[in-house]
PDB file of C-alpha atoms in Angstrom:
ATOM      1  CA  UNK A 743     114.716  93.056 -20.452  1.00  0.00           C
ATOM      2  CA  UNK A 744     111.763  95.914 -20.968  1.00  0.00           C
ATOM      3  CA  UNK A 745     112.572  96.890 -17.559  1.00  0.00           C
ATOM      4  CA  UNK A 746     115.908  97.251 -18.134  1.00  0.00           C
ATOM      5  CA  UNK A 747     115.298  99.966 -20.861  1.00  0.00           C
ATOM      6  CA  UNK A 748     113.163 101.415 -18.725  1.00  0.00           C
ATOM      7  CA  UNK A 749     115.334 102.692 -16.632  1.00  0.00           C
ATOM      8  CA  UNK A 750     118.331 104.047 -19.167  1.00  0.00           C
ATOM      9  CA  UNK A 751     118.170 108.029 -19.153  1.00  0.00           C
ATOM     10  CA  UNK A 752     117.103 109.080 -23.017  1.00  0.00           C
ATOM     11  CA  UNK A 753     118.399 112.178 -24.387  1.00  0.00           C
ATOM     12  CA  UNK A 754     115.745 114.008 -23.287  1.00  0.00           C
ATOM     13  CA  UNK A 755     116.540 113.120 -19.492  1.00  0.00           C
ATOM     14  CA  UNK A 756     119.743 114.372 -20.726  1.00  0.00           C
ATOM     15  CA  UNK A 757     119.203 117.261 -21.706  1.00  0.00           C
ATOM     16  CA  UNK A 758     116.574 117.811 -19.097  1.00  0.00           C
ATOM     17  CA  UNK A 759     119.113 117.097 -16.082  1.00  0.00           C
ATOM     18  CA  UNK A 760     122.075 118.719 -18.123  1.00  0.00           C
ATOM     19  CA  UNK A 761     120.104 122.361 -18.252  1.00  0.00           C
ATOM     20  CA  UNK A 762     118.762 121.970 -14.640  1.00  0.00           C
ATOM     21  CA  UNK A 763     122.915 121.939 -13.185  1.00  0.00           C
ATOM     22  CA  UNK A 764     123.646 124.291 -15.317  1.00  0.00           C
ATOM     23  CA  UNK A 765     121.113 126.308 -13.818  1.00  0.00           C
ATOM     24  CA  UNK A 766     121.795 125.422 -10.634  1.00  0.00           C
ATOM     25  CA  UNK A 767     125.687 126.646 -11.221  1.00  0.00           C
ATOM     26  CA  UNK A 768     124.628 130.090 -12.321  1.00  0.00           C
ATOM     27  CA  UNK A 769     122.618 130.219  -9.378  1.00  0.00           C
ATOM     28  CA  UNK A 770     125.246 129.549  -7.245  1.00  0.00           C
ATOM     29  CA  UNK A 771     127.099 131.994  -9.224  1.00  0.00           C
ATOM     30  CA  UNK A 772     124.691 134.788  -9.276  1.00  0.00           C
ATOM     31  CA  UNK A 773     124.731 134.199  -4.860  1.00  0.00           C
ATOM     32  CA  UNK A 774     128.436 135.124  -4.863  1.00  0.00           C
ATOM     33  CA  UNK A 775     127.892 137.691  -7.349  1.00  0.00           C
ATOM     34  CA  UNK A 776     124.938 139.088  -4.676  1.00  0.00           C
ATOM     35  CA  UNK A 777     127.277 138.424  -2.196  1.00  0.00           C
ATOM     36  CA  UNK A 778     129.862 140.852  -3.648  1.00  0.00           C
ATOM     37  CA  UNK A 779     127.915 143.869  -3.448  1.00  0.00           C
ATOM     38  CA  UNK A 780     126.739 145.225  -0.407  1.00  0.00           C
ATOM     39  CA  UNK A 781     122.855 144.064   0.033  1.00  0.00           C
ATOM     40  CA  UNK A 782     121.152 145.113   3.121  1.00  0.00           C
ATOM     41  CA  UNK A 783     117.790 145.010   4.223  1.00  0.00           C
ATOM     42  CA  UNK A 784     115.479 142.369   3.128  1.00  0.00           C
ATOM     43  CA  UNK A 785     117.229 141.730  -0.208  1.00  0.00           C
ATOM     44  CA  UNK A 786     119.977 140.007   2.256  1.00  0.00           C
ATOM     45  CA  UNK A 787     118.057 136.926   2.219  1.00  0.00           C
ATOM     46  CA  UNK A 788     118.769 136.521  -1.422  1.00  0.00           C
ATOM     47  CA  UNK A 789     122.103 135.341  -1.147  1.00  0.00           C
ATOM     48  CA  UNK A 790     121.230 132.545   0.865  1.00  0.00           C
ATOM     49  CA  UNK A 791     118.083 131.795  -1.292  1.00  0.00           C
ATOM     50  CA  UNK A 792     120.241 131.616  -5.166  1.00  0.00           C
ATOM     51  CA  UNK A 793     122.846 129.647  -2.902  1.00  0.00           C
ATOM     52  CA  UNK A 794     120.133 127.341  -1.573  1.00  0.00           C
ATOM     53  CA  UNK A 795     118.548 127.112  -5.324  1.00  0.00           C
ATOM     54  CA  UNK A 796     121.683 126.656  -6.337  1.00  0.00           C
ATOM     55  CA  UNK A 797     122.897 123.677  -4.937  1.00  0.00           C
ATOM     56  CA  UNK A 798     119.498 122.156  -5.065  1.00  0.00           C
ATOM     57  CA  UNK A 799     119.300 122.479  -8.999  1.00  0.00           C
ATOM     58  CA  UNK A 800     122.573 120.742  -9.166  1.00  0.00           C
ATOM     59  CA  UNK A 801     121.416 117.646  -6.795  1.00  0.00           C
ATOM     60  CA  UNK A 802     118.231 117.641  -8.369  1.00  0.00           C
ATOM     61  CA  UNK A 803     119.873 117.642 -12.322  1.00  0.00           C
ATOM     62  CA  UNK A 804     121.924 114.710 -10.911  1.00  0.00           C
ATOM     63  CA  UNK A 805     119.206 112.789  -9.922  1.00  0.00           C
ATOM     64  CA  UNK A 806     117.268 113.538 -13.059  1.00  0.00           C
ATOM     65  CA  UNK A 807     120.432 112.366 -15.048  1.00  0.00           C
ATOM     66  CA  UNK A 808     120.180 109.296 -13.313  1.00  0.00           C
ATOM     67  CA  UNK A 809     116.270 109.319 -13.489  1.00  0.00           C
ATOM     68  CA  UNK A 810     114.828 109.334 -10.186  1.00  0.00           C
ATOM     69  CA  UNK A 811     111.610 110.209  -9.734  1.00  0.00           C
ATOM     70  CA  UNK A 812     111.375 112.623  -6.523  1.00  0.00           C
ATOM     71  CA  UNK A 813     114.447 113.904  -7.874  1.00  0.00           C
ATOM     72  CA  UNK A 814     112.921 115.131 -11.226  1.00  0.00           C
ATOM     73  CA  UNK A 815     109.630 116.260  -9.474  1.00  0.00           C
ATOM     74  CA  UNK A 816     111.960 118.248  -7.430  1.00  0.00           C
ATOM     75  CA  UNK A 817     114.047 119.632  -9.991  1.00  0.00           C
ATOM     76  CA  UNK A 818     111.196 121.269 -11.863  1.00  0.00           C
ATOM     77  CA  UNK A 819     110.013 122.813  -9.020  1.00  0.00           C
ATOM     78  CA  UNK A 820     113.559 124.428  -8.024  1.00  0.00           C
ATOM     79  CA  UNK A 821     113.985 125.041 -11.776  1.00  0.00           C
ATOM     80  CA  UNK A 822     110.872 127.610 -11.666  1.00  0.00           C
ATOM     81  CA  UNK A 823     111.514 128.656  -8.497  1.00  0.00           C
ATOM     82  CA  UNK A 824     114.917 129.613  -9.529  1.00  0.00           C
ATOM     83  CA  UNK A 825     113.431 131.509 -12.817  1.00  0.00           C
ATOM     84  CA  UNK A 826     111.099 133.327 -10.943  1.00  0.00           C
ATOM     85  CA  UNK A 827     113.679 134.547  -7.986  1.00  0.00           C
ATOM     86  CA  UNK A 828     115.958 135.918 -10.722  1.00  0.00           C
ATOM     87  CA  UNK A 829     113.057 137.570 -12.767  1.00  0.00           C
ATOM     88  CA  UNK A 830     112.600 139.532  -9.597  1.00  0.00           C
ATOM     89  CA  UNK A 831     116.454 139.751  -8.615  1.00  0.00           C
ATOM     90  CA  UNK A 832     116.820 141.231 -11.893  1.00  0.00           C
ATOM     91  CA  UNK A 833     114.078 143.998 -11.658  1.00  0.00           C
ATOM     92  CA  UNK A 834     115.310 144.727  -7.779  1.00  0.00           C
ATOM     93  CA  UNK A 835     118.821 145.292  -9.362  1.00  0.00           C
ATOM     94  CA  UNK A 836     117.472 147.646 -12.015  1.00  0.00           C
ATOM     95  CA  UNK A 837     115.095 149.594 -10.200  1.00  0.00           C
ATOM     96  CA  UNK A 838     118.335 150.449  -7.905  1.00  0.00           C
ATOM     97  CA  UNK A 839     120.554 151.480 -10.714  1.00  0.00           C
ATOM     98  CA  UNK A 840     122.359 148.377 -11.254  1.00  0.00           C
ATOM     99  CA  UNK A 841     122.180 146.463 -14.423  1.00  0.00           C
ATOM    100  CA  UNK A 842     122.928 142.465 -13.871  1.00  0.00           C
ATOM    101  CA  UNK A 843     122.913 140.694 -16.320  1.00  0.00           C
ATOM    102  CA  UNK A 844     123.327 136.822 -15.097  1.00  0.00           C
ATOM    103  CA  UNK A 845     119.758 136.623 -13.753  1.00  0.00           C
ATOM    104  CA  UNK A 846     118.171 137.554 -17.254  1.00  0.00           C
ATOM    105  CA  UNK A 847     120.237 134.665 -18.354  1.00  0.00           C
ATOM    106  CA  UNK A 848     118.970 132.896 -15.400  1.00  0.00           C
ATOM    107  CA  UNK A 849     115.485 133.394 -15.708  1.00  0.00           C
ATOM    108  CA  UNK A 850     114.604 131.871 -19.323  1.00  0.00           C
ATOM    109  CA  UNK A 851     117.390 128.840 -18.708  1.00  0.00           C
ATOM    110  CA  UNK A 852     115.872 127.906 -15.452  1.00  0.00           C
ATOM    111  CA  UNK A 853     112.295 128.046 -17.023  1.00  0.00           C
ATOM    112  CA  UNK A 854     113.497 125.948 -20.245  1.00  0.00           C
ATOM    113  CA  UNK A 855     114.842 123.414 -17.659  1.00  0.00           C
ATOM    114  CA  UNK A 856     111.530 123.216 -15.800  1.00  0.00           C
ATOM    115  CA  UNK A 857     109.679 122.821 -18.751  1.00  0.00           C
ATOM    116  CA  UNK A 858     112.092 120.356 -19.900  1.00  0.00           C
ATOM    117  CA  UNK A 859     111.923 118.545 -16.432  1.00  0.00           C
ATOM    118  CA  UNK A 860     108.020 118.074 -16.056  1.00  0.00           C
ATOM    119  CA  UNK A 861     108.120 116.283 -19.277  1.00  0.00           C
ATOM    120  CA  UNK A 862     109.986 113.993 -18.048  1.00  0.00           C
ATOM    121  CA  UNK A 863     108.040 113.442 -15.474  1.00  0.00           C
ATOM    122  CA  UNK A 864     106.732 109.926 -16.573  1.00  0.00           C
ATOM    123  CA  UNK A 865     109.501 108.503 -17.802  1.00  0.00           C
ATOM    124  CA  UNK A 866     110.898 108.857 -14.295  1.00  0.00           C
ATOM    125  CA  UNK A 867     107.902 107.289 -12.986  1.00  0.00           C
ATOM    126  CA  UNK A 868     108.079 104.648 -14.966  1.00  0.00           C
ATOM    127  CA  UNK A 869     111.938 104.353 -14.377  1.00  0.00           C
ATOM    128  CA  UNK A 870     110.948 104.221 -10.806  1.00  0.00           C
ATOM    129  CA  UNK A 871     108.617 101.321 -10.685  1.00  0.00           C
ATOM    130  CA  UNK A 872     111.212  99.166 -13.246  1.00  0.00           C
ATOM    131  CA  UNK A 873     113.688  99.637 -10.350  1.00  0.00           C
ATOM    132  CA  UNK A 874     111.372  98.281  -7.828  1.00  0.00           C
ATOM    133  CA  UNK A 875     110.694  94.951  -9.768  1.00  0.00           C
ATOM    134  CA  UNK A 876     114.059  94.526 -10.279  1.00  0.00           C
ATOM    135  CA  UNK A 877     115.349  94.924  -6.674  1.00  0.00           C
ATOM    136  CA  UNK A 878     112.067  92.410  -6.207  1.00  0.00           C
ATOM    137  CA  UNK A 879     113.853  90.145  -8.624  1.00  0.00           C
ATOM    138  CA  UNK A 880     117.479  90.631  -6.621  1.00  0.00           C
ATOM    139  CA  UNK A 881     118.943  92.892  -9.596  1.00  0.00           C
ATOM    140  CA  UNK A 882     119.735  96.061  -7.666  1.00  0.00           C
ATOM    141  CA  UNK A 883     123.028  96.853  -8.591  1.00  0.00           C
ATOM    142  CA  UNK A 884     122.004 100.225  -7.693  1.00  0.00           C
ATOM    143  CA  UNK A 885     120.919 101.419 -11.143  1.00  0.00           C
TER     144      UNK A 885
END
């Protein structure tokens, strides 16, 4: 039975994976915001990178929902990635005139949910190695 509570998501997995799709969704948004105004030159690749981040956050907050492990080492890393690609979005778009406000919401939500993710970081582990005694034992019902 201990493994069994093992592997149940606290709140704190949760949140963790909650704030990680949420990031992931304004980073999605923010690419069709970028993709909205015309970007040329090497700030092009932007679009493709939030879009990228994007959609990786959100697979990544889903698997930390459901307490994976590679998925929560993942989603902290794409978590400060993201932060740290809108910190700079954000001073690109102001030093060109333009004031943006979705990646200065971006940047201190994605860096909460990185935080939030690497401590959650055993608890997956742990997770992780219940779920392989109980597929030893026959139990995986894919939990």
């Amino acid at each position: 039975m201990d493994d069994f509570a093992a592997i149940t998501p606290t709140a704190a997995n949760k949140f963790a994976g909650a704030l990680t799709v949420l990031s992931g969704i304004f980073s999605t948004i923010l690419s069709l915001q970028a993709l909205s105004l015309e970007v040329r030159g090497p700030y092009v690749v932007s679009i493709p990178l939030f879009g990228a981040l994007g959609v990786g956050g959100v697979f990544a907050g889903v698997g930390l929902l459901r307490l994976r492990g590679p998925a929560t080492v993942a989603s902290a890393g794409i978590a400060f990635a993201t932060s740290f690609a809108a910190l700079v979005w954000f001073v690109v778009t102001l030093l060109h005139g333009l004031l943006v406000l979705l990646p200065l919401l971006l940047t201190p939500l994605s860096g909460s949910a990185g935080i939030f993710a690497m401590t959650c970081l055993k608890q997956a582990k742990l997770a992780d190695e219940a779920r392989s005694r109980l597929r030893a034992e026959g139990l995986d019902s894919g939990l």
